[in-house]
Amino acid sequence: MIRMTLIAALALATAAAPAAAQRGPVSEQAAPTAADWRTPDAEDVMVIDTNKGRIFVELAPRLAPTHVERIRTLTRRGFYDGRSFFRVIDVFMAQTGDPLDTGAGGSDLPDMSAEFTFRRGAADSFVPVADTGGSQTGFVGVVPVMTQSPMLMAMTADRKITAWALFCPGVAGMARGSEEDSANSQFFLMRQAYPSLEKRYTAFGRVVAGLEVVRAIKTGEPVAAPQDQMTKVRMLADIPAAERPALRVVDTAGPWFAAQVAQQRAEDGADFSACNLKIPSEVK
């Protein structure tokens, strides 16, 4: 089955899209303190070694538990080792995860049901950054999301509202065919924001370190030989302690990030977007 057929059509529209308004630099902010950082769960970090460098993806089981478990399973099988980035569009995304390196293959596991949206309750962790009419934008961990208005919680049977990921730079999504429930093994990493994918593709995490590597991957549809590759893919928890990198990420629920949101909103004005917010990370 050919994967990403809808994305191919959407990508063609990129050339016709108007250029984004230029913004000045965000005012300098004090460096995060020790209290502003958090250490991601090693079971939720995918470490992708490529011939261009290393990429860290923090998985988001709250958004897409089935897809996250599939990523863990295939990673631990070694399924992704040696796979090429066979389709890479400069202002869009980098696609990989196909054993055929063509877009037509998948694993021996069954296709998955779509997880385009999820339900959010009042007790669930959520960091709001903007209200946009009848919806609210914020973060679940490192993933930017949009939700229905919290006022609707009182009107629903489960006291929850619908939320969905925003496909900002670094967001990791599952490729699929024309059928919504056809995602299997292929995935893509966003190089730039692409709102047209919202509620049409499943997001399962976000790059927290190595976005510059994603943007350095050779482009093409398909990519001409030699293609850049994922040389080895592991879960952070499975890397031997002696060689395991130490990763920490600024907590989006902390005061440093709140100050950054305020600065970015003041800088951008009406053009403010969660996609413009940067989440610092450190790897040692």
CSV table of C-alpha atoms in Angstrom, one decimal:
chain,number,residue,atom,x,y,z
A,1,MET,CA,0.0,0.0,0.0
A,2,ILE,CA,1.3,3.5,-0.9
A,3,ARG,CA,1.6,5.5,2.3
A,4,MET,CA,1.1,9.3,2.8
A,5,THR,CA,-1.1,9.8,-0.3
A,6,LEU,CA,-2.9,12.7,1.3
A,7,ILE,CA,0.3,14.3,2.5
A,8,ALA,CA,1.6,14.2,-1.1
A,9,ALA,CA,-1.3,16.3,-2.2
A,10,LEU,CA,-1.0,18.7,0.7
A,11,ALA,CA,2.7,19.2,0.1
A,12,LEU,CA,1.9,20.5,-3.4
A,13,ALA,CA,0.0,23.4,-1.9
A,14,THR,CA,3.1,24.6,0.0
A,15,ALA,CA,4.5,26.4,-3.1
A,16,ALA,CA,1.3,28.5,-3.3
A,17,ALA,CA,1.2,29.4,0.4
A,18,PRO,CA,2.0,33.0,1.2
A,19,ALA,CA,5.3,33.7,3.0
A,20,ALA,CA,5.0,34.2,6.8
A,21,ALA,CA,5.4,37.7,8.1
A,22,GLN,CA,8.9,38.4,9.3
A,23,ARG,CA,9.3,38.8,13.1
A,24,GLY,CA,12.1,40.4,15.0
A,25,PRO,CA,14.1,38.5,17.6
A,26,VAL,CA,12.5,37.6,20.9
A,27,SER,CA,13.9,39.7,23.8
A,28,GLU,CA,16.8,38.0,25.6
A,29,GLN,CA,15.6,35.9,28.5
A,30,ALA,CA,17.6,34.7,31.5
A,31,ALA,CA,18.8,31.2,31.3
A,32,PRO,CA,16.6,28.5,32.9
A,33,THR,CA,17.5,27.6,36.5
A,34,ALA,CA,17.8,24.1,37.8
A,35,ALA,CA,14.2,24.1,38.9
A,36,ASP,CA,13.0,24.9,35.3
A,37,TRP,CA,14.3,21.6,33.9
A,38,ARG,CA,12.8,18.1,33.9
A,39,THR,CA,14.2,14.7,33.0
A,40,PRO,CA,12.0,12.8,30.5
A,41,ASP,CA,11.1,9.2,31.3
A,42,ALA,CA,13.7,7.1,29.5
A,43,GLU,CA,10.9,4.7,28.3
A,44,ASP,CA,9.4,7.7,26.4
A,45,VAL,CA,12.5,8.8,24.6
A,46,MET,CA,13.4,7.5,21.1
A,47,VAL,CA,17.0,8.0,20.2
A,48,ILE,CA,17.6,8.1,16.5
A,49,ASP,CA,21.2,7.9,15.3
A,50,THR,CA,21.6,9.0,11.7
A,51,ASN,CA,24.5,9.7,9.3
A,52,LYS,CA,23.8,13.4,9.9
A,53,GLY,CA,23.6,13.3,13.7
A,54,ARG,CA,21.5,12.2,16.6
A,55,ILE,CA,17.8,13.0,17.1
A,56,PHE,CA,15.8,12.6,20.4
A,57,VAL,CA,12.0,12.2,20.2
A,58,GLU,CA,10.0,12.4,23.3
A,59,LEU,CA,6.9,10.2,22.9
A,60,ALA,CA,3.5,11.3,24.0
A,61,PRO,CA,1.4,8.3,25.2
A,62,ARG,CA,-1.4,10.5,26.4
A,63,LEU,CA,-2.1,11.6,22.9
A,64,ALA,CA,-1.6,8.3,21.0
A,65,PRO,CA,-1.1,5.3,23.3
A,66,THR,CA,-1.4,2.7,20.6
A,67,HIS,CA,1.0,4.4,18.2
A,68,VAL,CA,3.5,5.1,21.0
A,69,GLU,CA,3.5,1.4,21.9
A,70,ARG,CA,4.0,0.5,18.2
A,71,ILE,CA,7.0,2.8,18.0
A,72,ARG,CA,8.5,1.2,21.2
A,73,THR,CA,7.9,-2.3,19.9
A,74,LEU,CA,9.4,-1.7,16.4
A,75,THR,CA,12.3,0.2,17.9
A,76,ARG,CA,13.1,-2.7,20.3
A,77,ARG,CA,12.9,-5.2,17.4
A,78,GLY,CA,15.6,-3.2,15.5
A,79,PHE,CA,13.1,-2.7,12.8
A,80,TYR,CA,14.1,0.9,12.1
A,81,ASP,CA,17.9,0.3,12.0
A,82,GLY,CA,19.2,1.1,8.5
A,83,ARG,CA,16.0,2.6,7.2
A,84,SER,CA,16.3,5.5,4.8
A,85,PHE,CA,14.7,8.9,4.8
A,86,PHE,CA,13.2,8.3,1.3
A,87,ARG,CA,10.8,11.3,1.1
A,88,VAL,CA,11.9,14.6,2.4
A,89,ILE,CA,10.3,18.0,1.6
A,90,ASP,CA,12.2,21.0,2.7
A,91,VAL,CA,9.4,23.1,4.2
A,92,PHE,CA,7.4,20.2,5.3
A,93,MET,CA,8.7,16.9,6.7
A,94,ALA,CA,11.1,14.0,6.6
A,95,GLN,CA,9.6,10.5,6.1
A,96,THR,CA,11.1,7.1,7.0
A,97,GLY,CA,10.3,3.8,8.7
A,98,ASP,CA,9.6,1.7,5.6
A,99,PRO,CA,11.5,-1.6,5.2
A,100,LEU,CA,11.3,-1.1,1.4
A,101,ASP,CA,12.5,2.5,1.6
A,102,THR,CA,9.9,3.4,-1.0
A,103,GLY,CA,6.7,4.4,0.9
A,104,ALA,CA,5.0,1.1,0.0
A,105,GLY,CA,6.0,-1.1,2.9
A,106,GLY,CA,5.3,-1.7,6.5
A,107,SER,CA,5.8,-4.2,9.4
A,108,ASP,CA,4.2,-7.6,9.9
A,109,LEU,CA,2.0,-6.1,12.6
A,110,PRO,CA,-1.6,-5.0,11.9
A,111,ASP,CA,-2.4,-1.5,10.8
A,112,MET,CA,-3.6,0.7,13.7
A,113,SER,CA,-6.8,2.7,14.3
A,114,ALA,CA,-6.3,6.4,14.0
A,115,GLU,CA,-5.6,8.5,17.1
A,116,PHE,CA,-6.1,11.9,15.6
A,117,THR,CA,-7.7,13.3,18.7
A,118,PHE,CA,-7.8,12.6,22.4
A,119,ARG,CA,-10.0,13.5,25.4
A,120,ARG,CA,-8.8,16.0,28.0
A,121,GLY,CA,-10.2,16.4,31.5
A,122,ALA,CA,-9.8,19.1,34.1
A,123,ALA,CA,-7.4,17.0,36.1
A,124,ASP,CA,-5.2,16.2,33.1
A,125,SER,CA,-1.9,18.1,32.8
A,126,PHE,CA,-2.3,20.9,30.3
A,127,VAL,CA,-0.5,24.3,30.0
A,128,PRO,CA,-2.6,26.9,28.2
A,129,VAL,CA,-0.9,29.6,26.2
A,130,ALA,CA,-3.7,31.2,24.2
A,131,ASP,CA,-7.5,31.3,23.9
A,132,THR,CA,-8.7,31.5,20.3
A,133,GLY,CA,-12.4,32.1,20.3
A,134,GLY,CA,-14.1,28.8,21.0
A,135,SER,CA,-10.9,26.8,21.5
A,136,GLN,CA,-7.7,26.9,23.6
A,137,THR,CA,-4.1,26.3,22.6
A,138,GLY,CA,-1.5,24.9,25.0
A,139,PHE,CA,1.0,22.1,25.7
A,140,VAL,CA,0.8,18.5,26.8
A,141,GLY,CA,4.4,18.0,27.8
A,142,VAL,CA,6.4,19.2,24.7
A,143,VAL,CA,3.6,18.7,22.2
A,144,PRO,CA,1.5,21.8,21.2
A,145,VAL,CA,-2.2,21.0,21.2
A,146,MET,CA,-5.5,22.7,20.6
A,147,THR,CA,-8.6,21.8,22.6
A,148,GLN,CA,-12.3,22.7,22.7
A,149,SER,CA,-13.2,25.3,25.2
A,150,PRO,CA,-12.9,24.1,28.8
A,151,MET,CA,-16.4,25.4,29.4
A,152,LEU,CA,-17.7,22.5,27.5
A,153,MET,CA,-16.5,20.0,30.1
A,154,ALA,CA,-19.6,20.6,32.2
A,155,MET,CA,-21.7,19.6,29.2
A,156,THR,CA,-20.1,16.3,28.2
A,157,ALA,CA,-20.9,12.9,29.7
A,158,ASP,CA,-17.3,12.1,30.5
A,159,ARG,CA,-16.6,15.7,31.7
A,160,LYS,CA,-13.9,15.9,29.1
A,161,ILE,CA,-13.3,17.8,25.8
A,162,THR,CA,-11.6,16.9,22.5
A,163,ALA,CA,-8.0,17.9,21.9
A,164,TRP,CA,-5.6,17.4,19.0
A,165,ALA,CA,-1.9,17.9,18.2
A,166,LEU,CA,-0.7,20.9,16.2
A,167,PHE,CA,1.9,19.9,13.6
A,168,CYS,CA,4.6,22.3,14.6
A,169,PRO,CA,8.3,21.9,13.8
A,170,GLY,CA,9.6,18.8,15.4
A,171,VAL,CA,6.3,17.0,15.9
A,172,ALA,CA,6.5,13.3,15.0
A,173,GLY,CA,3.5,11.8,13.1
A,174,MET,CA,2.6,8.4,11.7
A,175,ALA,CA,2.3,8.1,7.9
A,176,ARG,CA,-0.7,6.3,6.5
A,177,GLY,CA,-2.5,5.5,3.3
A,178,SER,CA,-5.8,6.9,2.1
A,179,GLU,CA,-7.6,5.0,4.8
A,180,GLU,CA,-7.6,6.7,8.2
A,181,ASP,CA,-6.9,3.4,10.0
A,182,SER,CA,-3.8,2.4,7.9
A,183,ALA,CA,-0.8,3.6,9.9
A,184,ASN,CA,1.7,0.8,10.5
A,185,SER,CA,5.4,1.6,10.8
A,186,GLN,CA,6.2,4.6,8.7
A,187,PHE,CA,6.6,8.0,10.4
A,188,PHE,CA,7.6,11.5,9.6
A,189,LEU,CA,9.3,14.4,11.5
A,190,MET,CA,8.1,17.9,10.8
A,191,ARG,CA,10.7,20.3,9.5
A,192,GLN,CA,8.3,23.2,9.5
A,193,ALA,CA,4.7,23.8,10.8
A,194,TYR,CA,1.9,22.4,8.6
A,195,PRO,CA,-1.6,23.0,10.0
A,196,SER,CA,-3.4,21.1,7.3
A,197,LEU,CA,-2.4,17.8,9.0
A,198,GLU,CA,-4.3,18.5,12.2
A,199,LYS,CA,-7.0,15.9,13.0
A,200,ARG,CA,-5.9,14.0,9.8
A,201,TYR,CA,-2.8,12.3,11.0
A,202,THR,CA,-1.7,10.9,14.4
A,203,ALA,CA,1.0,12.7,16.3
A,204,PHE,CA,2.9,10.5,18.7
A,205,GLY,CA,5.7,12.8,20.0
A,206,ARG,CA,8.1,15.6,19.3
A,207,VAL,CA,11.8,16.1,18.6
A,208,VAL,CA,13.3,17.6,21.8
A,209,ALA,CA,16.9,17.7,20.6
A,210,GLY,CA,18.3,17.4,17.0
A,211,LEU,CA,15.8,19.4,15.0
A,212,GLU,CA,18.8,20.8,13.1
A,213,VAL,CA,19.6,17.2,12.1
A,214,VAL,CA,16.0,16.7,10.8
A,215,ARG,CA,16.4,19.9,8.7
A,216,ALA,CA,19.8,18.8,7.4
A,217,ILE,CA,18.5,15.5,5.9
A,218,LYS,CA,18.8,15.3,2.1
A,219,THR,CA,15.6,16.4,0.3
A,220,GLY,CA,13.7,14.8,-2.6
A,221,GLU,CA,10.5,13.1,-3.7
A,222,PRO,CA,11.9,10.5,-3.7
A,223,VAL,CA,15.3,11.3,-2.4
A,224,ALA,CA,18.1,10.5,-4.9
A,225,ALA,CA,20.7,8.0,-3.9
A,226,PRO,CA,22.5,7.9,-1.5
A,227,GLN,CA,19.7,8.6,0.9
A,228,ASP,CA,20.3,9.6,4.5
A,229,GLN,CA,19.6,6.8,7.0
A,230,MET,CA,18.7,6.0,10.5
A,231,THR,CA,21.7,4.0,11.3
A,232,LYS,CA,20.5,2.8,14.7
A,233,VAL,CA,17.3,3.5,16.7
A,234,ARG,CA,16.9,2.7,20.4
A,235,MET,CA,14.8,3.6,23.4
A,236,LEU,CA,16.8,5.7,25.8
A,237,ALA,CA,16.0,3.2,28.5
A,238,ASP,CA,17.7,0.4,26.6
A,239,ILE,CA,21.0,2.2,26.1
A,240,PRO,CA,23.6,0.8,28.6
A,241,ALA,CA,24.0,3.1,31.6
A,242,ALA,CA,27.7,3.7,30.9
A,243,GLU,CA,26.9,5.2,27.4
A,244,ARG,CA,23.4,6.5,28.0
A,245,PRO,CA,23.2,10.3,27.3
A,246,ALA,CA,21.7,12.5,29.9
A,247,LEU,CA,18.7,14.4,28.5
A,248,ARG,CA,16.8,17.2,30.2
A,249,VAL,CA,14.1,19.5,28.8
A,250,VAL,CA,12.6,22.8,30.0
A,251,ASP,CA,9.3,22.1,31.8
A,252,THR,CA,6.5,23.7,29.9
A,253,ALA,CA,4.5,23.9,33.2
A,254,GLY,CA,7.3,25.9,34.9
A,255,PRO,CA,7.8,29.7,35.3
A,256,TRP,CA,10.7,30.0,32.8
A,257,PHE,CA,8.5,28.7,30.0
A,258,ALA,CA,5.6,30.9,31.2
A,259,ALA,CA,7.9,34.0,30.9
A,260,GLN,CA,8.9,32.9,27.4
A,261,VAL,CA,5.3,32.6,26.4
A,262,ALA,CA,4.6,36.2,27.6
A,263,GLN,CA,7.7,37.5,25.7
A,264,GLN,CA,6.8,35.7,22.5
A,265,ARG,CA,3.2,36.9,22.7
A,266,ALA,CA,4.4,40.5,23.1
A,267,GLU,CA,6.8,40.1,20.2
A,268,ASP,CA,4.3,38.4,17.8
A,269,GLY,CA,1.1,40.3,18.7
A,270,ALA,CA,-1.7,39.0,16.5
A,271,ASP,CA,0.7,36.5,14.8
A,272,PHE,CA,1.4,34.6,18.1
A,273,SER,CA,1.4,30.8,17.6
A,274,ALA,CA,2.4,27.9,19.8
A,275,CYS,CA,4.6,26.8,17.0
A,276,ASN,CA,6.9,29.9,17.5
A,277,LEU,CA,7.7,28.8,21.1
A,278,LYS,CA,11.0,27.1,21.7
A,279,ILE,CA,11.5,24.4,24.4
A,280,PRO,CA,15.2,24.3,25.3
A,281,SER,CA,16.9,21.0,25.9
A,282,GLU,CA,20.4,19.8,27.0
A,283,VAL,CA,22.1,16.5,26.2
A,284,LYS,CA,25.3,15.5,28.0
